[in-house]
Amino acid sequence: DQQVKQNSPSLSVQEGRISILNCDYTNSMFDYFLWYKKYPAEGPTFLISISSIKDKNEDGRFTVFLNKSAKHLSLHIVPSQPGDSAVYFCAATTNTGNQFYFGTGTSLTVIP
Amino acid sequence: KAGVTQTPRYLIKTRGQQVTLSCSPISGHRSVSWYQQTPGQGLQFLFEYFSETQRNKGNFPGRFSGRQFSNSRSEMNVSTLELGDSALYLCASSLLGGHSYNEQFFGPGTRLTVL
């Protein structure tokens, strides 16, 4: 039962343009969401997070938006750079559990 | 500060064998979680250990087991390997564990191939 879903396995964007990665979840108990970035042969690294009390969190070129009513979050990267090419995972957790639920990942390619 | 280390990085086994993977968390971190990553399935949670106790377990068969030592190092064991166990196994450490929203730091993973 995939509680966190990333329906786009891959995405290609031109350097300098905006990259938008999407994530949907089914469990209304999730109250904390994270995005991780993964390069080949490396483990995922934390990128940005958002609590359910917010609808937006920004960190430099990265912004995460949360729409609780739609159970949807998105990661915006502006401007996109070739070094952003990686697999991006979204993850969610609850304030009572010790488990993070991950999506299946979206492979982003930024074309120079 | 050294990151999360996992050994071995690559492993080839045959069906029916068993395997033990090792994870050394960041110094001071007490929580270690294990994940299985396969194409199309993302990261599937296996289990989490905190202070030598398994606190949470995912939906994997009993062939998958783990333990944590007093120095927080953790091992994961898979018995009676099946072809479908071929995957990247990732270990993540955090200070206190997921429910505290502590950031998880991942190791590079162990790539297990079952022939």
mmCIF file of C-alpha atoms in Angstrom:
data_model
loop_
_atom_site.group_PDB
_atom_site.id
_atom_site.type_symbol
_atom_site.label_atom_id
_atom_site.label_comp_id
_atom_site.label_asym_id
_atom_site.label_seq_id
_atom_site.Cartn_x
_atom_site.Cartn_y
_atom_site.Cartn_z
ATOM 1 C CA ASP A 1 0.000 0.000 0.000
ATOM 2 C CA GLN A 2 1.844 3.053 -1.301
ATOM 3 C CA GLN A 3 0.828 5.913 0.964
ATOM 4 C CA VAL A 4 3.126 8.389 -0.750
ATOM 5 C CA LYS A 5 3.068 8.529 -4.521
ATOM 6 C CA GLN A 6 5.175 10.227 -7.130
ATOM 7 C CA ASN A 7 3.388 9.624 -10.388
ATOM 8 C CA SER A 8 6.058 11.040 -12.685
ATOM 9 C CA PRO A 9 9.035 8.685 -12.898
ATOM 10 C CA SER A 10 11.048 11.221 -14.862
ATOM 11 C CA LEU A 11 11.189 14.893 -15.777
ATOM 12 C CA SER A 12 13.419 16.873 -18.138
ATOM 13 C CA VAL A 13 13.803 20.651 -18.038
ATOM 14 C CA GLN A 14 16.088 23.199 -19.617
ATOM 15 C CA GLU A 15 18.761 24.855 -17.503
ATOM 16 C CA GLY A 16 17.461 28.092 -16.017
ATOM 17 C CA ARG A 17 13.801 27.066 -16.188
ATOM 18 C CA ILE A 18 11.599 25.920 -13.323
ATOM 19 C CA SER A 19 11.434 22.271 -12.273
ATOM 20 C CA ILE A 20 8.229 21.156 -10.555
ATOM 21 C CA LEU A 21 8.164 17.763 -8.880
ATOM 22 C CA ASN A 22 4.896 16.471 -7.509
ATOM 23 C CA CYS A 23 3.934 14.149 -4.703
ATOM 24 C CA ASP A 24 0.565 12.887 -3.454
ATOM 25 C CA TYR A 25 -0.255 11.151 -0.213
ATOM 26 C CA THR A 26 -3.231 9.259 1.115
ATOM 27 C CA ASN A 27 -2.784 9.254 4.881
ATOM 28 C CA SER A 28 -4.415 12.302 6.470
ATOM 29 C CA MET A 29 -2.371 11.677 9.641
ATOM 30 C CA PHE A 30 0.850 12.718 7.920
ATOM 31 C CA ASP A 31 1.942 16.028 9.354
ATOM 32 C CA TYR A 32 5.565 16.383 8.274
ATOM 33 C CA PHE A 33 6.927 16.097 4.767
ATOM 34 C CA LEU A 34 10.436 15.991 3.383
ATOM 35 C CA TRP A 35 12.215 15.959 0.057
ATOM 36 C CA TYR A 36 15.409 14.021 -0.487
ATOM 37 C CA LYS A 37 17.786 14.105 -3.422
ATOM 38 C CA LYS A 38 19.760 11.076 -4.533
ATOM 39 C CA TYR A 39 22.740 10.857 -6.853
ATOM 40 C CA PRO A 40 23.807 7.481 -8.293
ATOM 41 C CA ALA A 41 25.944 5.397 -5.931
ATOM 42 C CA GLU A 42 25.123 7.687 -3.007
ATOM 43 C CA GLY A 43 22.466 7.615 -0.324
ATOM 44 C CA PRO A 44 19.626 10.158 -0.354
ATOM 45 C CA THR A 45 20.421 13.545 1.154
ATOM 46 C CA PHE A 46 17.913 15.792 2.867
ATOM 47 C CA LEU A 47 16.829 18.785 0.819
ATOM 48 C CA ILE A 48 13.902 20.578 2.406
ATOM 49 C CA SER A 49 10.958 19.870 4.685
ATOM 50 C CA ILE A 50 7.590 21.313 5.601
ATOM 51 C CA SER A 51 5.280 20.942 8.554
ATOM 52 C CA SER A 52 1.549 20.610 8.031
ATOM 53 C CA ILE A 53 0.975 23.915 9.826
ATOM 54 C CA LYS A 54 2.563 25.675 6.865
ATOM 55 C CA ASP A 55 1.700 25.735 3.195
ATOM 56 C CA LYS A 56 5.059 26.912 1.914
ATOM 57 C CA ASN A 57 8.705 26.633 2.870
ATOM 58 C CA GLU A 58 11.529 28.186 0.946
ATOM 59 C CA ASP A 59 15.264 27.573 1.014
ATOM 60 C CA GLY A 60 17.245 29.313 -1.682
ATOM 61 C CA ARG A 61 16.290 27.914 -5.060
ATOM 62 C CA PHE A 62 14.057 25.276 -3.495
ATOM 63 C CA THR A 63 10.469 25.824 -2.417
ATOM 64 C CA VAL A 64 8.050 23.206 -1.167
ATOM 65 C CA PHE A 65 4.309 23.805 -1.332
ATOM 66 C CA LEU A 66 1.779 21.830 0.670
ATOM 67 C CA ASN A 67 -1.918 21.575 -0.175
ATOM 68 C CA LYS A 68 -3.456 19.639 2.702
ATOM 69 C CA SER A 69 -6.972 19.540 1.301
ATOM 70 C CA ALA A 70 -5.684 17.935 -1.880
ATOM 71 C CA LYS A 71 -3.092 15.844 -0.022
ATOM 72 C CA HIS A 72 -0.526 17.117 -2.457
ATOM 73 C CA LEU A 73 2.903 18.640 -2.191
ATOM 74 C CA SER A 74 5.286 19.923 -4.778
ATOM 75 C CA LEU A 75 8.927 20.912 -4.970
ATOM 76 C CA HIS A 76 9.866 23.872 -7.137
ATOM 77 C CA ILE A 77 13.455 24.422 -8.208
ATOM 78 C CA VAL A 78 14.167 27.830 -9.701
ATOM 79 C CA PRO A 79 16.365 28.269 -11.633
ATOM 80 C CA SER A 80 17.206 24.666 -12.456
ATOM 81 C CA GLN A 81 20.883 23.814 -12.813
ATOM 82 C CA PRO A 82 22.585 20.761 -14.372
ATOM 83 C CA GLY A 83 23.847 19.787 -10.909
ATOM 84 C CA ASP A 84 20.220 19.356 -9.854
ATOM 85 C CA SER A 85 19.986 16.266 -12.078
ATOM 86 C CA ALA A 86 19.222 13.474 -9.624
ATOM 87 C CA VAL A 87 16.391 11.338 -8.308
ATOM 88 C CA TYR A 88 14.092 13.183 -5.916
ATOM 89 C CA PHE A 89 12.092 11.371 -3.254
ATOM 90 C CA CYS A 90 9.322 12.824 -1.172
ATOM 91 C CA ALA A 91 8.665 11.367 2.257
ATOM 92 C CA ALA A 92 6.093 11.776 4.991
ATOM 93 C CA THR A 93 5.701 10.904 8.626
ATOM 94 C CA THR A 94 3.332 11.373 11.533
ATOM 95 C CA ASN A 95 4.001 12.839 14.951
ATOM 96 C CA THR A 96 3.268 9.493 16.603
ATOM 97 C CA GLY A 97 5.254 7.146 14.437
ATOM 98 C CA ASN A 98 8.896 6.363 13.934
ATOM 99 C CA GLN A 99 8.578 5.560 10.274
ATOM 100 C CA PHE A 100 9.113 7.627 7.176
ATOM 101 C CA TYR A 101 7.049 6.722 4.106
ATOM 102 C CA PHE A 102 8.797 7.379 0.825
ATOM 103 C CA GLY A 103 7.524 7.855 -2.702
ATOM 104 C CA THR A 104 8.959 5.980 -5.651
ATOM 105 C CA GLY A 105 11.083 8.894 -6.816
ATOM 106 C CA THR A 106 11.245 11.216 -9.815
ATOM 107 C CA SER A 107 14.386 11.326 -11.927
ATOM 108 C CA LEU A 108 15.105 14.934 -12.867
ATOM 109 C CA THR A 109 17.359 15.760 -15.810
ATOM 110 C CA VAL A 110 18.369 19.372 -16.301
ATOM 111 C CA ILE A 111 19.561 19.935 -19.838
ATOM 112 C CA PRO A 112 22.378 22.490 -20.267
ATOM 113 C CA LYS B 1 32.071 14.229 11.673
ATOM 114 C CA ALA B 2 32.057 10.968 9.720
ATOM 115 C CA GLY B 3 28.876 10.094 7.873
ATOM 116 C CA VAL B 4 26.883 6.897 7.884
ATOM 117 C CA THR B 5 28.931 3.984 6.624
ATOM 118 C CA GLN B 6 27.645 0.715 5.240
ATOM 119 C CA THR B 7 29.565 -2.441 4.516
ATOM 120 C CA PRO B 8 29.915 -4.132 2.194
ATOM 121 C CA ARG B 9 29.043 -1.817 -0.678
ATOM 122 C CA TYR B 10 28.366 -4.649 -3.092
ATOM 123 C CA LEU B 11 27.393 -8.238 -2.517
ATOM 124 C CA ILE B 12 26.498 -11.155 -4.761
ATOM 125 C CA LYS B 13 24.743 -14.167 -3.283
ATOM 126 C CA THR B 14 22.775 -17.125 -4.577
ATOM 127 C CA ARG B 15 19.236 -18.133 -3.750
ATOM 128 C CA GLY B 16 18.871 -19.845 -0.417
ATOM 129 C CA GLN B 17 21.921 -18.247 1.141
ATOM 130 C CA GLN B 18 21.810 -15.734 3.921
ATOM 131 C CA VAL B 19 23.460 -12.345 4.151
ATOM 132 C CA THR B 20 24.385 -9.843 6.853
ATOM 133 C CA LEU B 21 24.738 -6.150 6.144
ATOM 134 C CA SER B 22 26.322 -3.669 8.505
ATOM 135 C CA CYS B 23 25.646 -0.017 9.234
ATOM 136 C CA SER B 24 27.612 2.396 11.404
ATOM 137 C CA PRO B 25 25.599 5.526 12.215
ATOM 138 C CA ILE B 26 26.894 9.015 12.731
ATOM 139 C CA SER B 27 28.548 9.338 16.104
ATOM 140 C CA GLY B 28 25.956 10.235 18.733
ATOM 141 C CA HIS B 29 22.981 9.097 16.684
ATOM 142 C CA ARG B 30 20.879 6.498 18.441
ATOM 143 C CA SER B 31 18.288 5.696 15.813
ATOM 144 C CA VAL B 32 19.042 3.482 12.817
ATOM 145 C CA SER B 33 16.493 2.708 10.123
ATOM 146 C CA TRP B 34 16.803 0.292 7.233
ATOM 147 C CA TYR B 35 15.192 0.641 3.824
ATOM 148 C CA GLN B 36 15.008 -1.481 0.701
ATOM 149 C CA GLN B 37 15.118 0.364 -2.599
ATOM 150 C CA THR B 38 13.989 -1.366 -5.785
ATOM 151 C CA PRO B 39 13.112 0.145 -9.174
ATOM 152 C CA GLY B 40 9.501 1.288 -9.187
ATOM 153 C CA GLN B 41 9.015 0.734 -5.456
ATOM 154 C CA GLY B 42 10.969 3.580 -3.999
ATOM 155 C CA LEU B 43 12.290 3.195 -0.491
ATOM 156 C CA GLN B 44 10.424 0.597 1.505
ATOM 157 C CA PHE B 45 10.827 0.779 5.270
ATOM 158 C CA LEU B 46 12.196 -2.381 6.866
ATOM 159 C CA PHE B 47 12.666 -1.514 10.532
ATOM 160 C CA GLU B 48 13.992 1.040 12.961
ATOM 161 C CA TYR B 49 16.175 0.487 15.990
ATOM 162 C CA PHE B 50 16.688 2.831 18.889
ATOM 163 C CA SER B 51 18.920 2.065 21.848
ATOM 164 C CA GLU B 52 19.183 -1.603 20.846
ATOM 165 C CA THR B 53 15.405 -2.042 20.622
ATOM 166 C CA GLN B 54 13.332 -2.476 17.494
ATOM 167 C CA ARG B 55 10.772 0.319 17.681
ATOM 168 C CA ASN B 56 9.005 -0.105 14.385
ATOM 169 C CA LYS B 57 8.799 -2.666 11.628
ATOM 170 C CA GLY B 58 7.607 -2.502 8.044
ATOM 171 C CA ASN B 59 5.732 -5.122 6.062
ATOM 172 C CA PHE B 60 8.524 -7.515 5.272
ATOM 173 C CA PRO B 61 8.612 -11.279 5.918
ATOM 174 C CA GLY B 62 10.377 -12.722 8.926
ATOM 175 C CA ARG B 63 13.378 -13.605 6.752
ATOM 176 C CA PHE B 64 14.404 -9.995 7.259
ATOM 177 C CA SER B 65 15.745 -9.292 10.721
ATOM 178 C CA GLY B 66 18.045 -6.853 12.380
ATOM 179 C CA ARG B 67 19.710 -5.846 15.556
ATOM 180 C CA GLN B 68 21.481 -2.920 17.102
ATOM 181 C CA PHE B 69 24.486 -2.975 19.356
ATOM 182 C CA SER B 70 25.297 -0.828 22.364
ATOM 183 C CA ASN B 71 27.480 1.430 20.217
ATOM 184 C CA SER B 72 24.435 2.017 17.931
ATOM 185 C CA ARG B 73 25.938 0.048 15.062
ATOM 186 C CA SER B 74 23.300 -2.038 13.373
ATOM 187 C CA GLU B 75 23.191 -5.195 11.314
ATOM 188 C CA MET B 76 20.512 -6.469 9.004
ATOM 189 C CA ASN B 77 20.177 -10.132 8.137
ATOM 190 C CA VAL B 78 18.253 -11.746 5.313
ATOM 191 C CA SER B 79 17.911 -15.510 5.399
ATOM 192 C CA THR B 80 16.933 -17.869 2.593
ATOM 193 C CA LEU B 81 17.568 -15.293 -0.083
ATOM 194 C CA GLU B 82 15.177 -15.000 -3.008
ATOM 195 C CA LEU B 83 15.734 -13.406 -6.405
ATOM 196 C CA GLY B 84 13.335 -10.617 -5.427
ATOM 197 C CA ASP B 85 15.605 -9.592 -2.570
ATOM 198 C CA SER B 86 18.012 -8.061 -5.074
ATOM 199 C CA ALA B 87 17.969 -4.387 -4.181
ATOM 200 C CA LEU B 88 19.852 -1.476 -2.726
ATOM 201 C CA TYR B 89 19.669 -1.606 1.050
ATOM 202 C CA LEU B 90 19.975 1.774 2.695
ATOM 203 C CA CYS B 91 20.647 2.565 6.282
ATOM 204 C CA ALA B 92 19.760 5.927 7.822
ATOM 205 C CA SER B 93 20.680 7.330 11.197
ATOM 206 C CA SER B 94 19.173 10.136 13.186
ATOM 207 C CA LEU B 95 19.614 11.573 16.623
ATOM 208 C CA LEU B 96 16.362 10.442 18.177
ATOM 209 C CA GLY B 97 14.202 8.931 15.499
ATOM 210 C CA GLY B 98 11.421 9.796 13.122
ATOM 211 C CA HIS B 99 8.756 10.850 15.562
ATOM 212 C CA SER B 100 10.925 13.755 16.637
ATOM 213 C CA TYR B 101 11.158 14.862 13.007
ATOM 214 C CA ASN B 102 14.877 14.374 13.269
ATOM 215 C CA GLU B 103 16.564 14.540 9.920
ATOM 216 C CA GLN B 104 17.720 11.174 8.682
ATOM 217 C CA PHE B 105 21.209 10.849 7.264
ATOM 218 C CA PHE B 106 21.620 8.049 4.761
ATOM 219 C CA GLY B 107 24.561 5.841 4.036
ATOM 220 C CA PRO B 108 25.599 4.994 0.463
ATOM 221 C CA GLY B 109 23.814 1.660 0.584
ATOM 222 C CA THR B 110 24.705 -1.967 -0.020
ATOM 223 C CA ARG B 111 23.844 -3.278 -3.472
ATOM 224 C CA LEU B 112 22.743 -6.889 -3.059
ATOM 225 C CA THR B 113 22.398 -9.108 -6.097
ATOM 226 C CA VAL B 114 20.830 -12.540 -5.701
ATOM 227 C CA LEU B 115 21.523 -15.010 -8.494
#
